[in-house]
């Protein structure tokens, strides 16, 4: 387990561990449930050492039954605890779909029962996980009122958003990107901080084209921005961070400045978050647009396994560069 | 139920109270059915007619601090937890004074302050939720229990099995029950499962189970009390199968022609209110005059409730936008 007072660089994964550890130490209502999170420390070792530190009633290994333990989290949350459940892989969240969309999302609206809980969902491809260990299922929940969805791209945001999610009085699905776990590092503040839910972040300010994205794709956009800067094309990279509630003002602000928008995500193209943001831009920013709204997203297929197939499937830096050049010509 | 057993283990006042709630439930649901036939209730109308003893029995057997996760045949339990006939009628009429302020209808009610977990139409969904409430009690070392149930059809759902298993593994303080009324909508039990007694399912989870006459309020009460005591003592969950018969259709729009007439005749003679009256008579706790007096009292309370509901405002259309998210102040402590 990482300590809370480290001043060295820590990974995205360690930032998640720290957030859980600090919240559990701060608030005894916070407890964890999931498959293999106890003695084994979780499939990705996020909760390594937690069982020894917090005991078996705050770090609960569950039977292999996502609907069952998400339902249990809902019940515990309504009784005043703050459960954080781990999906071993975000893909398995489909087993708990009913509990999330019908019970957790609707309880407060229907009869006023607050459900303060977090579902951690390790998502995303680029790790050769194949169709059942690489999915981006945020689109399924984007359409369910009553849930909050967050997807951090940096260690700072990963820690701050997880703390905010745990302290939020609503069900929050926290999409943590597996590809970023050990690849992205940063030095984090020593003090307790949160990243507020509902606030996007401009990760790179630029004047020519807005790239609106989240999760691992933020880093692709930043890479593309560096390459394009040499050609005199200046990208404004907006990291949504929160998918629901969407920070529309920051998105509109960016596009009003640049007049051009690329929507970039790793979820399938049809019905993805990009489709919704494109529609919002058409409704609210039509007058400011100087070119077509462009979407960069994988084709409408499952996430494939074999390396050339997955490479073809995932958006690449070159796709952004190419799209930006075309847009810049308008 | 054996007279000796009842007089030894159930206080006279408790039994009389249960009788009152049987009549209040019947009276309220009969009134709701009448309103439905008059076209005053839009949407579904589900009753516990002929099954009232189950909810009345289990809800009477637990303590004020305990929690219930009822389903749609449990009107008596809502009433015993303190949701008034007026609130129930307001709910059915879509009024703002109902427990869901018009956001949901019929028996889809819940109230954390009164220890009632609202259920969703997807039956058995609330069983995992109930195990979570019990888990919270266990984590905090509280001596509270949860009673949670579904119908025979609901025991086919994975959530039923996931909840039973998790509760048994962690020895959670839950009393699971099945209202086995022999039909899930139009599907008879033989097309729902290949076993005769739903209670057999308990064995697979290492959980004790018991078959109980669901039309005998005293039997339901005593079985629930035993199971709740076991849960409170840290011995884990129990499964109770309450055998009964659904005497009306699935909903009031359903004439239930698929149910053999003889079966209904057979169960009519086992009506829970008649059974309770026989018991009270044998114990010398009540007579015809008393029964009539209680029936009148129940009817009066229902009529007063209807007046409250009738005079309550409907929500304004724009209230649809309220309540999607909770605020920190609303979190249960």
PDB file of C-alpha atoms in Angstrom, chain A residues 6-143:
ATOM      1  CA  UNK A   6       4.604  10.497  -0.454  1.00  0.00           C
ATOM      2  CA  UNK A   7       6.354  13.309  -2.294  1.00  0.00           C
ATOM      3  CA  UNK A   8       7.698  11.091  -5.075  1.00  0.00           C
ATOM      4  CA  UNK A   9       5.948  10.433  -8.337  1.00  0.00           C
ATOM      5  CA  UNK A  10       3.137   7.951  -8.102  1.00  0.00           C
ATOM      6  CA  UNK A  11       1.238   6.101 -10.783  1.00  0.00           C
ATOM      7  CA  UNK A  12      -2.407   6.481 -11.764  1.00  0.00           C
ATOM      8  CA  UNK A  13      -2.997   3.113 -10.071  1.00  0.00           C
ATOM      9  CA  UNK A  14      -1.287   4.212  -6.859  1.00  0.00           C
ATOM     10  CA  UNK A  15      -3.349   7.401  -6.883  1.00  0.00           C
ATOM     11  CA  UNK A  16      -6.499   5.269  -6.830  1.00  0.00           C
ATOM     12  CA  UNK A  17      -5.125   3.171  -3.960  1.00  0.00           C
ATOM     13  CA  UNK A  18      -4.232   6.307  -2.029  1.00  0.00           C
ATOM     14  CA  UNK A  19      -7.667   7.798  -2.474  1.00  0.00           C
ATOM     15  CA  UNK A  20      -9.300   4.606  -1.176  1.00  0.00           C
ATOM     16  CA  UNK A  21      -6.886   4.352   1.732  1.00  0.00           C
ATOM     17  CA  UNK A  22      -7.261   7.974   2.774  1.00  0.00           C
ATOM     18  CA  UNK A  23     -11.049   7.900   2.522  1.00  0.00           C
ATOM     19  CA  UNK A  24     -11.229   4.690   4.567  1.00  0.00           C
ATOM     20  CA  UNK A  25      -8.979   6.218   7.208  1.00  0.00           C
ATOM     21  CA  UNK A  26     -10.957   9.466   7.203  1.00  0.00           C
ATOM     22  CA  UNK A  27     -14.470   7.991   7.278  1.00  0.00           C
ATOM     23  CA  UNK A  28     -15.284   4.692   8.958  1.00  0.00           C
ATOM     24  CA  UNK A  29     -18.480   4.395   6.899  1.00  0.00           C
ATOM     25  CA  UNK A  30     -16.390   3.701   3.789  1.00  0.00           C
ATOM     26  CA  UNK A  31     -15.928   0.008   3.016  1.00  0.00           C
ATOM     27  CA  UNK A  32     -14.984  -2.081  -0.002  1.00  0.00           C
ATOM     28  CA  UNK A  33     -16.589  -5.041  -1.726  1.00  0.00           C
ATOM     29  CA  UNK A  34     -15.574  -7.001  -4.775  1.00  0.00           C
ATOM     30  CA  UNK A  35     -14.085 -10.169  -6.167  1.00  0.00           C
ATOM     31  CA  UNK A  36     -10.577 -11.089  -4.961  1.00  0.00           C
ATOM     32  CA  UNK A  37      -9.960  -7.685  -3.363  1.00  0.00           C
ATOM     33  CA  UNK A  38      -9.017  -9.112   0.055  1.00  0.00           C
ATOM     34  CA  UNK A  39      -6.037 -11.424   0.508  1.00  0.00           C
ATOM     35  CA  UNK A  40      -5.194 -11.202  -3.200  1.00  0.00           C
ATOM     36  CA  UNK A  41      -5.426  -7.405  -3.260  1.00  0.00           C
ATOM     37  CA  UNK A  42      -7.558  -7.255  -6.403  1.00  0.00           C
ATOM     38  CA  UNK A  43      -6.814  -8.266  -9.986  1.00  0.00           C
ATOM     39  CA  UNK A  44      -4.740  -5.082 -10.413  1.00  0.00           C
ATOM     40  CA  UNK A  45      -3.492  -4.942  -6.783  1.00  0.00           C
ATOM     41  CA  UNK A  46      -5.285  -1.684  -6.048  1.00  0.00           C
ATOM     42  CA  UNK A  47      -6.335  -2.949  -2.624  1.00  0.00           C
ATOM     43  CA  UNK A  48      -3.148  -4.763  -1.732  1.00  0.00           C
ATOM     44  CA  UNK A  49      -2.633  -4.640   2.033  1.00  0.00           C
ATOM     45  CA  UNK A  50      -6.104  -3.244   2.704  1.00  0.00           C
ATOM     46  CA  UNK A  51      -7.423  -6.454   4.262  1.00  0.00           C
ATOM     47  CA  UNK A  52      -4.658  -6.447   6.869  1.00  0.00           C
ATOM     48  CA  UNK A  53      -5.156  -2.767   7.596  1.00  0.00           C
ATOM     49  CA  UNK A  54      -8.964  -2.561   7.697  1.00  0.00           C
ATOM     50  CA  UNK A  55     -10.145  -6.113   8.390  1.00  0.00           C
ATOM     51  CA  UNK A  56     -12.564  -8.460   6.663  1.00  0.00           C
ATOM     52  CA  UNK A  57     -15.693  -6.392   7.376  1.00  0.00           C
ATOM     53  CA  UNK A  58     -14.359  -3.326   5.574  1.00  0.00           C
ATOM     54  CA  UNK A  59     -12.663  -5.223   2.754  1.00  0.00           C
ATOM     55  CA  UNK A  60     -15.111  -7.883   1.699  1.00  0.00           C
ATOM     56  CA  UNK A  61     -14.312 -10.561  -0.816  1.00  0.00           C
ATOM     57  CA  UNK A  62     -17.634 -11.385  -2.418  1.00  0.00           C
ATOM     58  CA  UNK A  63     -19.007 -14.397  -4.241  1.00  0.00           C
ATOM     59  CA  UNK A  64     -18.760 -14.153  -8.024  1.00  0.00           C
ATOM     60  CA  UNK A  65     -22.067 -12.336  -8.368  1.00  0.00           C
ATOM     61  CA  UNK A  66     -21.957  -8.723  -9.552  1.00  0.00           C
ATOM     62  CA  UNK A  67     -25.697  -8.137  -9.333  1.00  0.00           C
ATOM     63  CA  UNK A  68     -25.694  -9.508  -5.797  1.00  0.00           C
ATOM     64  CA  UNK A  69     -22.890  -7.362  -4.462  1.00  0.00           C
ATOM     65  CA  UNK A  70     -23.957  -4.200  -6.260  1.00  0.00           C
ATOM     66  CA  UNK A  71     -27.428  -4.745  -4.774  1.00  0.00           C
ATOM     67  CA  UNK A  72     -25.820  -5.236  -1.371  1.00  0.00           C
ATOM     68  CA  UNK A  73     -23.908  -1.996  -1.802  1.00  0.00           C
ATOM     69  CA  UNK A  74     -27.176  -0.196  -2.536  1.00  0.00           C
ATOM     70  CA  UNK A  75     -28.728  -1.566   0.664  1.00  0.00           C
ATOM     71  CA  UNK A  76     -25.692  -0.697   2.781  1.00  0.00           C
ATOM     72  CA  UNK A  77     -25.575   2.802   1.266  1.00  0.00           C
ATOM     73  CA  UNK A  78     -29.218   3.415   2.107  1.00  0.00           C
ATOM     74  CA  UNK A  79     -28.459   2.390   5.690  1.00  0.00           C
ATOM     75  CA  UNK A  80     -25.775   5.061   5.943  1.00  0.00           C
ATOM     76  CA  UNK A  81     -22.550   3.351   4.865  1.00  0.00           C
ATOM     77  CA  UNK A  82     -20.369   4.424   1.920  1.00  0.00           C
ATOM     78  CA  UNK A  83     -19.635   1.309  -0.106  1.00  0.00           C
ATOM     79  CA  UNK A  84     -17.074   1.267  -2.879  1.00  0.00           C
ATOM     80  CA  UNK A  85     -17.437  -1.823  -5.048  1.00  0.00           C
ATOM     81  CA  UNK A  86     -14.875  -3.030  -7.522  1.00  0.00           C
ATOM     82  CA  UNK A  87     -15.802  -4.550 -10.845  1.00  0.00           C
ATOM     83  CA  UNK A  88     -12.840  -6.752 -11.598  1.00  0.00           C
ATOM     84  CA  UNK A  89     -13.176  -5.510 -15.180  1.00  0.00           C
ATOM     85  CA  UNK A  90     -15.691  -2.923 -16.330  1.00  0.00           C
ATOM     86  CA  UNK A  91     -16.977  -5.517 -18.808  1.00  0.00           C
ATOM     87  CA  UNK A  92     -18.547  -7.514 -15.964  1.00  0.00           C
ATOM     88  CA  UNK A  93     -20.729  -4.563 -15.018  1.00  0.00           C
ATOM     89  CA  UNK A  94     -23.285  -5.950 -17.497  1.00  0.00           C
ATOM     90  CA  UNK A  95     -24.154  -8.571 -14.845  1.00  0.00           C
ATOM     91  CA  UNK A  96     -25.133  -5.752 -12.490  1.00  0.00           C
ATOM     92  CA  UNK A  97     -26.871  -3.591 -15.091  1.00  0.00           C
ATOM     93  CA  UNK A  98     -30.318  -4.081 -13.596  1.00  0.00           C
ATOM     94  CA  UNK A  99     -29.305  -3.156 -10.034  1.00  0.00           C
ATOM     95  CA  UNK A 100     -27.462  -0.062 -11.275  1.00  0.00           C
ATOM     96  CA  UNK A 101     -30.061   1.312 -13.677  1.00  0.00           C
ATOM     97  CA  UNK A 102     -33.300   0.220 -11.971  1.00  0.00           C
ATOM     98  CA  UNK A 103     -32.468   0.350  -8.279  1.00  0.00           C
ATOM     99  CA  UNK A 104     -29.452   2.598  -7.613  1.00  0.00           C
ATOM    100  CA  UNK A 105     -30.312   5.169 -10.282  1.00  0.00           C
ATOM    101  CA  UNK A 106     -34.018   5.443  -9.502  1.00  0.00           C
ATOM    102  CA  UNK A 107     -34.358   5.044  -5.721  1.00  0.00           C
ATOM    103  CA  UNK A 108     -33.888   8.678  -4.852  1.00  0.00           C
ATOM    104  CA  UNK A 109     -36.105   9.915  -7.639  1.00  0.00           C
ATOM    105  CA  UNK A 110     -38.877   7.467  -6.779  1.00  0.00           C
ATOM    106  CA  UNK A 111     -38.981   7.518  -3.020  1.00  0.00           C
ATOM    107  CA  UNK A 112     -36.278   9.832  -1.765  1.00  0.00           C
ATOM    108  CA  UNK A 113     -33.710   7.266  -0.660  1.00  0.00           C
ATOM    109  CA  UNK A 114     -30.165   8.529  -1.213  1.00  0.00           C
ATOM    110  CA  UNK A 115     -27.734   5.867  -2.451  1.00  0.00           C
ATOM    111  CA  UNK A 116     -24.195   7.142  -1.777  1.00  0.00           C
ATOM    112  CA  UNK A 117     -22.025   4.492  -3.399  1.00  0.00           C
ATOM    113  CA  UNK A 118     -19.192   4.135  -5.879  1.00  0.00           C
ATOM    114  CA  UNK A 119     -18.666   1.460  -8.495  1.00  0.00           C
ATOM    115  CA  UNK A 120     -15.074   1.311  -9.680  1.00  0.00           C
ATOM    116  CA  UNK A 121     -14.930   0.022 -13.226  1.00  0.00           C
ATOM    117  CA  UNK A 122     -11.503  -0.668 -14.797  1.00  0.00           C
ATOM    118  CA  UNK A 123     -12.213  -0.057 -18.480  1.00  0.00           C
ATOM    119  CA  UNK A 124     -10.596   0.394 -21.823  1.00  0.00           C
ATOM    120  CA  UNK A 125      -8.418  -1.348 -24.353  1.00  0.00           C
ATOM    121  CA  UNK A 126      -4.828  -1.360 -25.497  1.00  0.00           C
ATOM    122  CA  UNK A 127      -3.975  -4.151 -23.087  1.00  0.00           C
ATOM    123  CA  UNK A 128      -4.795  -7.154 -25.294  1.00  0.00           C
ATOM    124  CA  UNK A 129      -7.740  -8.043 -23.127  1.00  0.00           C
ATOM    125  CA  UNK A 130     -10.055  -9.079 -25.945  1.00  0.00           C
ATOM    126  CA  UNK A 131     -13.826  -8.626 -26.127  1.00  0.00           C
ATOM    127  CA  UNK A 132     -14.481  -9.231 -22.394  1.00  0.00           C
ATOM    128  CA  UNK A 133     -11.617  -7.407 -20.718  1.00  0.00           C
ATOM    129  CA  UNK A 134     -11.347  -4.196 -22.772  1.00  0.00           C
ATOM    130  CA  UNK A 135     -14.789  -2.702 -23.039  1.00  0.00           C
ATOM    131  CA  UNK A 136     -15.822   0.907 -22.542  1.00  0.00           C
ATOM    132  CA  UNK A 137     -19.361   0.483 -21.189  1.00  0.00           C
ATOM    133  CA  UNK A 138     -19.948   4.103 -20.153  1.00  0.00           C
ATOM    134  CA  UNK A 139     -22.420   4.579 -23.008  1.00  0.00           C
ATOM    135  CA  UNK A 140     -24.842   2.113 -21.423  1.00  0.00           C
ATOM    136  CA  UNK A 141     -25.088   4.257 -18.299  1.00  0.00           C
ATOM    137  CA  UNK A 142     -24.835   7.652 -19.998  1.00  0.00           C
ATOM    138  CA  UNK A 143     -28.515   7.185 -20.812  1.00  0.00           C
TER     139      UNK A 143
END
